[in-house]
């Protein structure tokens, strides 16, 4: 997944620079390269659809901390928890 992410990111940056001549924001470039755009509500440079990869990276990093807490929820409360989480998203 990572090689395709970086290839698409590079192609998107080059295409954006060639087509629009807009200067590239350094902070957004760093976030895009590190896959952290979802943490700061930014779109990756040149390829906005890459936000999905950033979102997955966010989930993969948070899951080990969240899983034990979710496992402690009583089975009869899981439906209510799921509905609350759905409403919060």
Short mmCIF file of the C-alpha atoms (twelve columns), coordinates in Angstrom:
data_MODEL
# 
_entry.id   MODEL 
# 
loop_
_atom_site.group_PDB 
_atom_site.id 
_atom_site.type_symbol 
_atom_site.label_atom_id 
_atom_site.label_alt_id 
_atom_site.label_comp_id 
_atom_site.label_asym_id 
_atom_site.label_seq_id 
_atom_site.Cartn_x 
_atom_site.Cartn_y 
_atom_site.Cartn_z 
_atom_site.pdbx_PDB_model_num 
ATOM 1  C CA . UNK A 1  0.000   0.000  0.000   1 
ATOM 2  C CA . UNK A 2  2.772   2.447  0.870   1 
ATOM 3  C CA . UNK A 3  4.610   2.275  -2.489  1 
ATOM 4  C CA . UNK A 4  1.413   3.081  -4.393  1 
ATOM 5  C CA . UNK A 5  0.606   5.866  -1.929  1 
ATOM 6  C CA . UNK A 6  3.975   7.527  -2.447  1 
ATOM 7  C CA . UNK A 7  3.945   7.020  -6.225  1 
ATOM 8  C CA . UNK A 8  0.488   8.596  -6.486  1 
ATOM 9  C CA . UNK A 9  1.504   11.410 -4.143  1 
ATOM 10 C CA . UNK A 10 4.594   12.214 -6.230  1 
ATOM 11 C CA . UNK A 11 2.643   12.126 -9.487  1 
ATOM 12 C CA . UNK A 12 -0.064  14.336 -7.973  1 
ATOM 13 C CA . UNK A 13 2.460   16.888 -6.717  1 
ATOM 14 C CA . UNK A 14 4.192   17.040 -10.102 1 
ATOM 15 C CA . UNK A 15 0.896   17.328 -11.970 1 
ATOM 16 C CA . UNK A 16 -0.393  20.047 -9.644  1 
ATOM 17 C CA . UNK A 17 2.814   22.027 -9.980  1 
ATOM 18 C CA . UNK A 18 2.887   21.732 -13.782 1 
ATOM 19 C CA . UNK A 19 -0.785  22.577 -14.272 1 
ATOM 20 C CA . UNK A 20 -1.515  25.254 -11.674 1 
ATOM 21 C CA . UNK A 21 1.913   26.739 -10.831 1 
ATOM 22 C CA . UNK A 22 0.663   27.177 -7.262  1 
ATOM 23 C CA . UNK A 23 3.446   27.112 -4.660  1 
ATOM 24 C CA . UNK A 24 3.439   24.016 -2.472  1 
ATOM 25 C CA . UNK A 25 2.707   24.529 1.222   1 
ATOM 26 C CA . UNK A 26 5.626   23.060 3.186   1 
ATOM 27 C CA . UNK A 27 3.529   22.029 6.206   1 
ATOM 28 C CA . UNK A 28 0.987   20.219 4.024   1 
ATOM 29 C CA . UNK A 29 3.816   18.556 2.087   1 
ATOM 30 C CA . UNK A 30 5.327   17.203 5.310   1 
ATOM 31 C CA . UNK A 31 1.918   15.963 6.480   1 
ATOM 32 C CA . UNK A 32 1.307   14.308 3.107   1 
ATOM 33 C CA . UNK A 33 4.668   12.539 3.067   1 
ATOM 34 C CA . UNK A 34 4.166   11.257 6.606   1 
ATOM 35 C CA . UNK A 35 0.532   10.290 5.969   1 
ATOM 36 C CA . UNK A 36 -0.740  12.546 8.748   1 
ATOM 37 C CA . UNK A 37 -3.162  14.743 6.836   1 
ATOM 38 C CA . UNK A 38 -6.190  13.269 8.630   1 
ATOM 39 C CA . UNK A 39 -4.743  14.344 11.973  1 
ATOM 40 C CA . UNK A 40 -4.797  18.000 10.903  1 
ATOM 41 C CA . UNK A 41 -7.852  17.981 8.578   1 
ATOM 42 C CA . UNK A 42 -5.772  18.651 5.457   1 
ATOM 43 C CA . UNK A 43 -5.989  17.029 2.027   1 
ATOM 44 C CA . UNK A 44 -2.803  15.466 0.653   1 
ATOM 45 C CA . UNK A 45 -1.105  17.665 -1.922  1 
ATOM 46 C CA . UNK A 46 -2.002  16.913 -5.529  1 
ATOM 47 C CA . UNK A 47 -4.111  13.855 -4.809  1 
ATOM 48 C CA . UNK A 48 -7.030  14.584 -2.496  1 
ATOM 49 C CA . UNK A 49 -8.282  10.989 -2.685  1 
ATOM 50 C CA . UNK A 50 -5.247  9.846  -0.675  1 
ATOM 51 C CA . UNK A 51 -7.039  11.000 2.491   1 
ATOM 52 C CA . UNK A 52 -8.302  7.429  2.804   1 
ATOM 53 C CA . UNK A 53 -4.772  6.101  3.334   1 
ATOM 54 C CA . UNK A 54 -4.125  8.768  5.957   1 
ATOM 55 C CA . UNK A 55 -7.362  7.837  7.710   1 
ATOM 56 C CA . UNK A 56 -6.391  4.159  7.748   1 
ATOM 57 C CA . UNK A 57 -2.955  5.038  9.165   1 
ATOM 58 C CA . UNK A 58 -4.710  7.048  11.908  1 
ATOM 59 C CA . UNK A 59 -6.930  4.068  12.746  1 
ATOM 60 C CA . UNK A 60 -4.029  1.584  12.719  1 
ATOM 61 C CA . UNK A 61 -2.117  3.769  15.165  1 
ATOM 62 C CA . UNK A 62 -5.109  4.311  17.479  1 
ATOM 63 C CA . UNK A 63 -6.484  0.760  17.421  1 
ATOM 64 C CA . UNK A 64 -4.046  -0.796 19.938  1 
ATOM 65 C CA . UNK A 65 -5.055  1.803  22.522  1 
ATOM 66 C CA . UNK A 66 -8.777  1.635  21.759  1 
ATOM 67 C CA . UNK A 67 -9.273  -2.138 21.443  1 
ATOM 68 C CA . UNK A 68 -8.842  -3.030 25.146  1 
ATOM 69 C CA . UNK A 69 -11.300 -0.302 26.143  1 
ATOM 70 C CA . UNK A 70 -13.916 -1.463 23.643  1 
ATOM 71 C CA . UNK A 71 -13.477 -5.081 24.774  1 
ATOM 72 C CA . UNK A 72 -14.411 -4.050 28.325  1 
ATOM 73 C CA . UNK A 73 -17.872 -2.894 27.212  1 
ATOM 74 C CA . UNK A 74 -20.569 -5.307 28.351  1 
ATOM 75 C CA . UNK A 75 -22.258 -7.171 25.471  1 
ATOM 76 C CA . UNK A 76 -25.682 -5.726 26.318  1 
ATOM 77 C CA . UNK A 77 -24.262 -2.178 25.969  1 
ATOM 78 C CA . UNK A 78 -22.537 -2.715 22.612  1 
ATOM 79 C CA . UNK A 79 -25.546 -1.662 20.524  1 
ATOM 80 C CA . UNK A 80 -25.876 1.639  22.396  1 
ATOM 81 C CA . UNK A 81 -22.129 2.217  22.126  1 
ATOM 82 C CA . UNK A 82 -22.212 1.587  18.375  1 
ATOM 83 C CA . UNK A 83 -25.114 4.003  17.927  1 
ATOM 84 C CA . UNK A 84 -23.344 6.709  19.927  1 
ATOM 85 C CA . UNK A 85 -20.144 6.231  17.912  1 
ATOM 86 C CA . UNK A 86 -22.136 6.399  14.683  1 
ATOM 87 C CA . UNK A 87 -23.766 9.643  15.797  1 
ATOM 88 C CA . UNK A 88 -20.397 11.150 16.777  1 
ATOM 89 C CA . UNK A 89 -18.772 10.515 13.446  1 
# 
